[in-house]
PDB file of C-alpha atoms in Angstrom:
ATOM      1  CA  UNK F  18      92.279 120.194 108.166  1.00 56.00           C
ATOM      2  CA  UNK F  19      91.774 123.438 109.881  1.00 66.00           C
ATOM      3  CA  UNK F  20      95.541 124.152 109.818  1.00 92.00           C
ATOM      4  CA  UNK F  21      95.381 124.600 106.115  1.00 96.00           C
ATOM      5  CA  UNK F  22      92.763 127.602 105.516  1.00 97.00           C
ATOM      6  CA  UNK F  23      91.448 129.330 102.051  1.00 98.00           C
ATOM      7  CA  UNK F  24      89.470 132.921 101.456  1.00 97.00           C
ATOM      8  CA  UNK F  25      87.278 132.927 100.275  1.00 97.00           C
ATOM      9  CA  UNK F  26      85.215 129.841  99.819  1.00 97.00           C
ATOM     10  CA  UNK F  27      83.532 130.955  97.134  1.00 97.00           C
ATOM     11  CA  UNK F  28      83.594 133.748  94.276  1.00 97.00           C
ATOM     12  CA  UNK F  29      81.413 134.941  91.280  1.00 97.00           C
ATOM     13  CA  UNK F  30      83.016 137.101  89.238  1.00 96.00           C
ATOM     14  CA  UNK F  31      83.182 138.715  85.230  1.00 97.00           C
ATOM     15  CA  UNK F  32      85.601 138.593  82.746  1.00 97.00           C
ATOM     16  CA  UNK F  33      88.593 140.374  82.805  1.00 97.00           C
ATOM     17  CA  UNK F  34      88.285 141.068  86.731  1.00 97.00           C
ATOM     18  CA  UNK F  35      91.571 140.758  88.718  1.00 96.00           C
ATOM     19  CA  UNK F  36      90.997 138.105  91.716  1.00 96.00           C
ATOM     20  CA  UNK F  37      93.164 136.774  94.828  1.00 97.00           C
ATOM     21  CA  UNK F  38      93.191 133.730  96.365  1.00 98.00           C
ATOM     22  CA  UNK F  39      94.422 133.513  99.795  1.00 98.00           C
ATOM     23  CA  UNK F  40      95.930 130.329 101.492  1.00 98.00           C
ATOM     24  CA  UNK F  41      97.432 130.778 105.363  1.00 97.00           C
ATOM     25  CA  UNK F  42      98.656 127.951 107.392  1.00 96.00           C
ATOM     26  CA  UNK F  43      99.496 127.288 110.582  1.00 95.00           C
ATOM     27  CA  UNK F  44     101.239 123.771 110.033  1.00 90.00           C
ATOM     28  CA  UNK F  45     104.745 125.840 109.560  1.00 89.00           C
ATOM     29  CA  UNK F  46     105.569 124.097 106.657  1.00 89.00           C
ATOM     30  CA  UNK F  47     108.176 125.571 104.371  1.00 88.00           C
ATOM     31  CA  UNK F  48     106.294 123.929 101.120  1.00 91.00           C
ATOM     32  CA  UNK F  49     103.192 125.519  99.513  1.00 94.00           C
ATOM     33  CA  UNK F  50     101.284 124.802  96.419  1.00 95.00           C
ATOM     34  CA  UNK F  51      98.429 125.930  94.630  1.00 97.00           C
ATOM     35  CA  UNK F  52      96.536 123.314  92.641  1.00 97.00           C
ATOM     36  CA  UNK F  53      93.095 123.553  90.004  1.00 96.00           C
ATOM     37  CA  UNK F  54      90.640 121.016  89.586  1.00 94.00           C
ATOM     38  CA  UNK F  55      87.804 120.792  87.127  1.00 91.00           C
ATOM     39  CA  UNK F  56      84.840 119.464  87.678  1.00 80.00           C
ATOM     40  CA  UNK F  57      85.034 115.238  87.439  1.00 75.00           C
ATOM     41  CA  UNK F  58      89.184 115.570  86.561  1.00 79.00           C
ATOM     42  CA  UNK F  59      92.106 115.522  88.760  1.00 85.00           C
ATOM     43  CA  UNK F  60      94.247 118.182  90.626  1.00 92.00           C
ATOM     44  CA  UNK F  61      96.577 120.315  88.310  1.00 92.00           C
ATOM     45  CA  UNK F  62      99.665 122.198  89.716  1.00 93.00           C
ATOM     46  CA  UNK F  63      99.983 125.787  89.126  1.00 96.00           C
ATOM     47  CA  UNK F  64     102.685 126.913  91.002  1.00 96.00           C
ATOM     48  CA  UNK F  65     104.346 125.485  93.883  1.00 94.00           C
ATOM     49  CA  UNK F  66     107.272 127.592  96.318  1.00 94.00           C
ATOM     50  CA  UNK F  67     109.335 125.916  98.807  1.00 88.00           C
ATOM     51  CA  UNK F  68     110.314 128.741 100.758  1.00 88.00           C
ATOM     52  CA  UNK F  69     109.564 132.602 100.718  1.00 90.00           C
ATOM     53  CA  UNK F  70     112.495 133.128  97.924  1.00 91.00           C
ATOM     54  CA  UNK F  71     111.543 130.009  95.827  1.00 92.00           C
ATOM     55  CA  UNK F  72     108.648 130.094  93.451  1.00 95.00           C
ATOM     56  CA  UNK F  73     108.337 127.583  90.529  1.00 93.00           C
ATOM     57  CA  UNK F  74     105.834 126.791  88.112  1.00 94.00           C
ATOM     58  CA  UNK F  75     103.945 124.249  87.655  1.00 92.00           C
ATOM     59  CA  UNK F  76     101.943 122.629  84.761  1.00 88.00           C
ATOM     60  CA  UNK F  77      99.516 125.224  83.896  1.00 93.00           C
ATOM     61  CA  UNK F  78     101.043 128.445  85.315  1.00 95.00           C
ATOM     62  CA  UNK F  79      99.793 130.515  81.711  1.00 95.00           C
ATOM     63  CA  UNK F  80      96.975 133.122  83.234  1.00 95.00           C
ATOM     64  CA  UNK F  81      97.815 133.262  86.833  1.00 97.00           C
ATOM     65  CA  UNK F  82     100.541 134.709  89.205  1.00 97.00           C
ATOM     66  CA  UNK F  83     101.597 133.865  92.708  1.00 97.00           C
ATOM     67  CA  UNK F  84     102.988 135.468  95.863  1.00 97.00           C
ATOM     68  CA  UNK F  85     104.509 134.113  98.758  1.00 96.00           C
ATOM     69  CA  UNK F  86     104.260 136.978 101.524  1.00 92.00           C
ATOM     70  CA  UNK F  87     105.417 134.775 104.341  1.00 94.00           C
ATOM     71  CA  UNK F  88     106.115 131.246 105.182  1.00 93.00           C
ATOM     72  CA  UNK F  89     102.261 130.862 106.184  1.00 95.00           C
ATOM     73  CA  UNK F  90     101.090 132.711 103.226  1.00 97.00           C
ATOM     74  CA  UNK F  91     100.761 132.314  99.834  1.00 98.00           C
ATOM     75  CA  UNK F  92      98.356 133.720  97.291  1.00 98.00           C
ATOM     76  CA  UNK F  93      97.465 133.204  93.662  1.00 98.00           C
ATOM     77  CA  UNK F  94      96.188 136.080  91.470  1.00 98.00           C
ATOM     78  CA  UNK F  95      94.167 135.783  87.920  1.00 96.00           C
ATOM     79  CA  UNK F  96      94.929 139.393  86.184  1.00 92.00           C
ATOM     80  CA  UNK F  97      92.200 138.963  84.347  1.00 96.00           C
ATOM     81  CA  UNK F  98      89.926 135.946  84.719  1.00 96.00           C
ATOM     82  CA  UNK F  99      88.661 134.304  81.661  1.00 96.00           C
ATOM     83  CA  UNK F 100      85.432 131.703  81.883  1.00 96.00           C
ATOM     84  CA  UNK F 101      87.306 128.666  81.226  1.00 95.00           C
ATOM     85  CA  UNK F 102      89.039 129.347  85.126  1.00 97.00           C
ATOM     86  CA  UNK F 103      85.896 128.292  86.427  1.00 96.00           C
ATOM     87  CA  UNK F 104      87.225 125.596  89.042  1.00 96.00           C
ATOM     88  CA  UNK F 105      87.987 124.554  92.523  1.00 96.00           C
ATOM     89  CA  UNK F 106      90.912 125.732  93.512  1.00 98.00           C
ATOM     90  CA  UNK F 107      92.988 124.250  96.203  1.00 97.00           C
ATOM     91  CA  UNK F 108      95.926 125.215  98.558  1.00 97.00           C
ATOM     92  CA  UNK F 109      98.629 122.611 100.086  1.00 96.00           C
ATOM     93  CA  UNK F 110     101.392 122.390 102.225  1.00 94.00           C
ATOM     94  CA  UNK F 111     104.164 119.856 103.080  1.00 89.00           C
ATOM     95  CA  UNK F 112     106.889 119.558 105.120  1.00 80.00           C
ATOM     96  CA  UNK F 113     110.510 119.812 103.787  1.00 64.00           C
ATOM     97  CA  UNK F 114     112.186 118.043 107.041  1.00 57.00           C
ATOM     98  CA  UNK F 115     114.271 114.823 106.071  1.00 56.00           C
ATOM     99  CA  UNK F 116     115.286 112.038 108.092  1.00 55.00           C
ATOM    100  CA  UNK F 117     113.066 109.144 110.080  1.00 55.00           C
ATOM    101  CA  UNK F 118     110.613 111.577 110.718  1.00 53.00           C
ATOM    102  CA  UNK F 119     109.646 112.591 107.160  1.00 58.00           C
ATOM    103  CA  UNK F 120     106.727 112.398 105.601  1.00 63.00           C
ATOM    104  CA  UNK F 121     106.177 113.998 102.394  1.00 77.00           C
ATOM    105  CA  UNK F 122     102.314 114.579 102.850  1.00 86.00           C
ATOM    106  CA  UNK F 123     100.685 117.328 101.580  1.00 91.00           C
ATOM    107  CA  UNK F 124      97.436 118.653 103.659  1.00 93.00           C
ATOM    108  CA  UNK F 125      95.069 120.304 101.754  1.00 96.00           C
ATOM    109  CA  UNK F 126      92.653 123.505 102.053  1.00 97.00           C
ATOM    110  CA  UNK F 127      89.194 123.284 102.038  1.00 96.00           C
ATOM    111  CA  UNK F 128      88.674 124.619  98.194  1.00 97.00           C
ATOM    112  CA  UNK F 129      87.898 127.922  96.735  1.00 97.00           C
ATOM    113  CA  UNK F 130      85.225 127.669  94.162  1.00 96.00           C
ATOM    114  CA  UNK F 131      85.270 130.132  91.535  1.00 97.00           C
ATOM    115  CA  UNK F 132      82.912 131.049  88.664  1.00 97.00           C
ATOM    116  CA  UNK F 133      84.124 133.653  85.916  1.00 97.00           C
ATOM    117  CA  UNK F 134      81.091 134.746  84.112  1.00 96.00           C
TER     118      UNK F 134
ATOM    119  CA  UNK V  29     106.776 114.474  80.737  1.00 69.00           C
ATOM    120  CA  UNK V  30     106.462 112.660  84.123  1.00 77.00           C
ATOM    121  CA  UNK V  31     102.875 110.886  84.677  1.00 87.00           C
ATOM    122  CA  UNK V  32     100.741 108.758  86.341  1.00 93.00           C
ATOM    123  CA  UNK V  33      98.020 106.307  85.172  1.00 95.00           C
ATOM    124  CA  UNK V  34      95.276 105.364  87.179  1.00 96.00           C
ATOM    125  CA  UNK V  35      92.518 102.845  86.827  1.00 96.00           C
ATOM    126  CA  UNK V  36      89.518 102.304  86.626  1.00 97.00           C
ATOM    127  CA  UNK V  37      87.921 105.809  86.511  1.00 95.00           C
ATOM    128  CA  UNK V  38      85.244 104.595  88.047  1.00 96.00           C
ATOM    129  CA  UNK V  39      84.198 101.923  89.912  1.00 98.00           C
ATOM    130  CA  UNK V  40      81.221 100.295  91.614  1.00 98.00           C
ATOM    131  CA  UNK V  41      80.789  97.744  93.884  1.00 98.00           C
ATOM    132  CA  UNK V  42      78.011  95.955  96.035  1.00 98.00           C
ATOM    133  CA  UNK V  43      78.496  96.794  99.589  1.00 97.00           C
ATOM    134  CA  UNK V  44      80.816  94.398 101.398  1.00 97.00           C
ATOM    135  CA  UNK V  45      82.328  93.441  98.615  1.00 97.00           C
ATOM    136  CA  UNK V  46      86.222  94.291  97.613  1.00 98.00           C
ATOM    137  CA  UNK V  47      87.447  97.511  95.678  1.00 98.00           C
ATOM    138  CA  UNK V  48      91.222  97.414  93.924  1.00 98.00           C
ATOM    139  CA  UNK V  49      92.634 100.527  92.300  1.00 98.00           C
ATOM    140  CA  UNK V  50      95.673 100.378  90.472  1.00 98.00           C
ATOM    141  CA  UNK V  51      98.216 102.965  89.383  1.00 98.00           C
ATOM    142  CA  UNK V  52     101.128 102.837  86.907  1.00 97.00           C
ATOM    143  CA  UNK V  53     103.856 105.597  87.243  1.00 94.00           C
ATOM    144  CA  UNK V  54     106.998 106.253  84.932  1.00 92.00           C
ATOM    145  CA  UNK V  55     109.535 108.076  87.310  1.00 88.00           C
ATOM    146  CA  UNK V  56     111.697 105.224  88.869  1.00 89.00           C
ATOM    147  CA  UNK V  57     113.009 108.031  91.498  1.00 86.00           C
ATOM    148  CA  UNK V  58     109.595 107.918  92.548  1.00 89.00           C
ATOM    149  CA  UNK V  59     109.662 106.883  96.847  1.00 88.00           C
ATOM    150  CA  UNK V  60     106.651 107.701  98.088  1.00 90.00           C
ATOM    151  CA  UNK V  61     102.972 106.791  97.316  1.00 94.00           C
ATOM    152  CA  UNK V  62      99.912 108.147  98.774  1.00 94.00           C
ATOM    153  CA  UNK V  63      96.302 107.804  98.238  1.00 97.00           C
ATOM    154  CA  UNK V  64      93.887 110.462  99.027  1.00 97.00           C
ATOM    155  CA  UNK V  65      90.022 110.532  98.995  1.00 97.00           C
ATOM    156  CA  UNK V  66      87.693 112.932  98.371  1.00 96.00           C
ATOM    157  CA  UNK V  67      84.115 113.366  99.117  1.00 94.00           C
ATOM    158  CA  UNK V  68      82.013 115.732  96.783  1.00 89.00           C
ATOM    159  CA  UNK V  69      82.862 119.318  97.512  1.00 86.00           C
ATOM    160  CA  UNK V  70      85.575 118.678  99.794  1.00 91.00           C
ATOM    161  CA  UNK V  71      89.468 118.630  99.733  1.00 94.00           C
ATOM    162  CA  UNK V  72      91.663 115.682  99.263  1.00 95.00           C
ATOM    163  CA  UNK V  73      92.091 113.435 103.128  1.00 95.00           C
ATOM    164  CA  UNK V  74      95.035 111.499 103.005  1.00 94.00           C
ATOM    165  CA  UNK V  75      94.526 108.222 103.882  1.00 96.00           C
ATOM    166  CA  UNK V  76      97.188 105.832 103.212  1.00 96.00           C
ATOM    167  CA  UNK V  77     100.345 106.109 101.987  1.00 93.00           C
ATOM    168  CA  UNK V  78     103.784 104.101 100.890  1.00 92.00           C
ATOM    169  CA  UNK V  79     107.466 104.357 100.505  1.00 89.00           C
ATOM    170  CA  UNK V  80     109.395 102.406  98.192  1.00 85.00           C
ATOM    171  CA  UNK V  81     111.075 100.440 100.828  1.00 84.00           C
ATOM    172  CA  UNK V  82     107.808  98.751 102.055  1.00 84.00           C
ATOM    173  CA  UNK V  83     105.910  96.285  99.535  1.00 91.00           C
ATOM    174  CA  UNK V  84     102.511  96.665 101.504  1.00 94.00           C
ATOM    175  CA  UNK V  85     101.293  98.606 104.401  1.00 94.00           C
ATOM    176  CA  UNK V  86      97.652  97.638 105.619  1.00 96.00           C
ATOM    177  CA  UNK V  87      94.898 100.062 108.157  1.00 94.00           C
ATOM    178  CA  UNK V  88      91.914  98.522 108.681  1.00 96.00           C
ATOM    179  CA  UNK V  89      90.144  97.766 105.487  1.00 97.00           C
ATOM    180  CA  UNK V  90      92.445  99.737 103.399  1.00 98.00           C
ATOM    181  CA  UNK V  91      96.027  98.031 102.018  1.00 98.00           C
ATOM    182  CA  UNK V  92      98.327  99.697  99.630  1.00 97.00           C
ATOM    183  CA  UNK V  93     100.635  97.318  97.633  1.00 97.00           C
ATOM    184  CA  UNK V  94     103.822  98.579  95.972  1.00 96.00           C
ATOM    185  CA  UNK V  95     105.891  96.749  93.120  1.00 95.00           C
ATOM    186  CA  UNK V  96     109.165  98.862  92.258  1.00 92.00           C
ATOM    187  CA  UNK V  97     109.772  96.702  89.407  1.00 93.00           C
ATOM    188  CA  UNK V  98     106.664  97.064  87.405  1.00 94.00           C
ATOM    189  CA  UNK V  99     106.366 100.501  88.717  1.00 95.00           C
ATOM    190  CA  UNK V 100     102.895  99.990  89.950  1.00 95.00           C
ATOM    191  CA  UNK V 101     100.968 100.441  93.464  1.00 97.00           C
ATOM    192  CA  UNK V 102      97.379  99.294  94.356  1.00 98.00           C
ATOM    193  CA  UNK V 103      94.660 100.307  96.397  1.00 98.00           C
ATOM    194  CA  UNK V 104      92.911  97.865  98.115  1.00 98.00           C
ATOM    195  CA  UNK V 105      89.634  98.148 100.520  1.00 98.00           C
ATOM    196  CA  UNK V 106      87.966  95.567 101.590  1.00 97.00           C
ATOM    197  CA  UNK V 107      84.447  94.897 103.490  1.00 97.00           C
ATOM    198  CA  UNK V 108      83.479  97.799 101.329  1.00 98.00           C
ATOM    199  CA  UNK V 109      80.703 100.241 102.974  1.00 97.00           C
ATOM    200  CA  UNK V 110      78.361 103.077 101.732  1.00 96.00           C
ATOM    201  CA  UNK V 111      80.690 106.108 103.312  1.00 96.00           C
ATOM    202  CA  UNK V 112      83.341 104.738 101.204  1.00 97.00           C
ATOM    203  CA  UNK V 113      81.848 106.297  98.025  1.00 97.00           C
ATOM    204  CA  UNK V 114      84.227 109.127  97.072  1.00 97.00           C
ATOM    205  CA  UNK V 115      86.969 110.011  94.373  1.00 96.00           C
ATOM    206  CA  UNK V 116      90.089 108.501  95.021  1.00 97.00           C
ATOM    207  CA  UNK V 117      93.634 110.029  93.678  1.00 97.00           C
ATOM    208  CA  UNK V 118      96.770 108.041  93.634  1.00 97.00           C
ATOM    209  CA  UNK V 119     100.116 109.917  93.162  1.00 94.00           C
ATOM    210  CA  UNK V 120     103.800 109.639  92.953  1.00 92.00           C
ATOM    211  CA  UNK V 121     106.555 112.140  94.599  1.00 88.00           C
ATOM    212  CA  UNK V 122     109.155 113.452  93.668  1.00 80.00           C
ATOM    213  CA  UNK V 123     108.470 113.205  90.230  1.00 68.00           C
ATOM    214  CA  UNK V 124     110.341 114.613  86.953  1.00 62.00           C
ATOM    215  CA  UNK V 125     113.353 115.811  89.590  1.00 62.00           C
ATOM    216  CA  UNK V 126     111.627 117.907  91.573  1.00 73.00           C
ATOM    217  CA  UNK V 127     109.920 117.729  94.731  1.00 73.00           C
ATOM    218  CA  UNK V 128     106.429 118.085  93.608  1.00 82.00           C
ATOM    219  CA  UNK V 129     103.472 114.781  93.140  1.00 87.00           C
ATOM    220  CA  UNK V 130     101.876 113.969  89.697  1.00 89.00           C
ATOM    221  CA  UNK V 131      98.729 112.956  90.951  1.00 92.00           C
ATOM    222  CA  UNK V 132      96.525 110.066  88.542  1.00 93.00           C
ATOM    223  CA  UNK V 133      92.759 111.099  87.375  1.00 92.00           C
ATOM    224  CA  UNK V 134      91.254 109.966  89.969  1.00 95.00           C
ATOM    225  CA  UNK V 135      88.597 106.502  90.619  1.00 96.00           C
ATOM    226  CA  UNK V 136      85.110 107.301  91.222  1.00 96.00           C
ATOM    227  CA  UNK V 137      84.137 104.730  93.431  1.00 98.00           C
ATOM    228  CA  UNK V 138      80.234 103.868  94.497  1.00 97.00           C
ATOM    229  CA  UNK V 139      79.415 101.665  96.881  1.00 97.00           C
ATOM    230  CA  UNK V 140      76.242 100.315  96.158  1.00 95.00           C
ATOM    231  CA  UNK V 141      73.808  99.249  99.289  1.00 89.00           C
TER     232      UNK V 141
END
């Protein structure tokens, strides 16, 4: 989904290095959420914010920190990366209309792969 | 806290045969269901979903049944085919009173030719 879009795909980097993740989209959805996966598990939330003034956390939160700059930004940070944050890290956005017309869905990014040597 | 079972973890099948997955979740405000696949290296595609006030919803050779009661939704393909090998990831939203999913572990389904 090209609407959804991370940078940057991929990143090597050593311990104790600060690193940004960027998410934009162009879907103009209020809802935003940044998610981990490990290799073979499931997604894990780490923060989610459902507009620019509402940031919550999610199940594993400890380590990282987010910003939401706009409505079609929103970035997570590692102060200082640790190995065990190797993962694929994913961006997502829903919709927060009601009615007939909603949906719920979230749309995904493509990924960000990270290493932490 | 909130949560979502999901089996089996994985799955394999000969090709044209059936696949079910099943999920189990424990919020009863739970009212919406989707399914989402996802091919190695890529991101989650949605590809089916449910709300409470439907009991099944079919596209193609994918069906989703939903039973409130037992709390429980299925996945269901049938005519299974080689480009249907992928992780699949049930979930449940809103869970634990807020508007975020809980998603299940995740099927790893093979589709053997």
């Amino acid at each position: 989904d090209a609407d959804v879009t991370q940078t940057p795909r991929n990143r090597i980097t050593k311990t104790g290095k600060r690193i940004m993740l960027e998410c934009s989209q162009t879907k103009g959805h209020d809802r935003m959420y940044w998610y981990r996966q490990d290799p073979g598990l499931g997604l894990q939330l780490i923060y989610y914010s459902f507009d620019v003034k509402d940031i919550n956390k999610g199940e594993i939160s400890d380590g990282y920190s987010v910003s939401r700059q706009a409505q079609a930004k929103f970035s997570l940070s590692l102060e200082s990366a640790i190995p065990n944050q190797t993962a694929l890290y994913f961006c997502a956005t829903s919709d927060v209309s009601s009615g007939p017309g909603r949906t719920d869905t979230q749309y995904f990014g493509p990924g960000t792969r990270l290493t932490v040597l | 806290g909130e949560n979502v079972e999901q089996h089996p973890s994985t799955l394999s099948v000969q090709e044209g045969d059936s696949a079910v997955i099943k999920c189990t979740y424990s919020d009863s405000a739970s009212n919406y269901f989707p399914w989402y696949k996802q091919e190695l290296g890529k991101r989650p595609q949605l590809i089916i979903d449910i709300r409470s006030n439907v009991g099944e919803k079919k596209d193609q050779r994918i069906a989703v049944t939903l039973n409130k009661t037992a709390k429980h939704f299925s996945l269901h393909i049938t005519e299974t085919q080689p480009e249907d090998s992928a992780v699949y990831f049930c979930a449940a939203f809103p869970s634990g009173g807020t508007y975020k999913y809980i998603f299940g572990t995740g099927t790893r389904l093979k589709v053997l030719a």
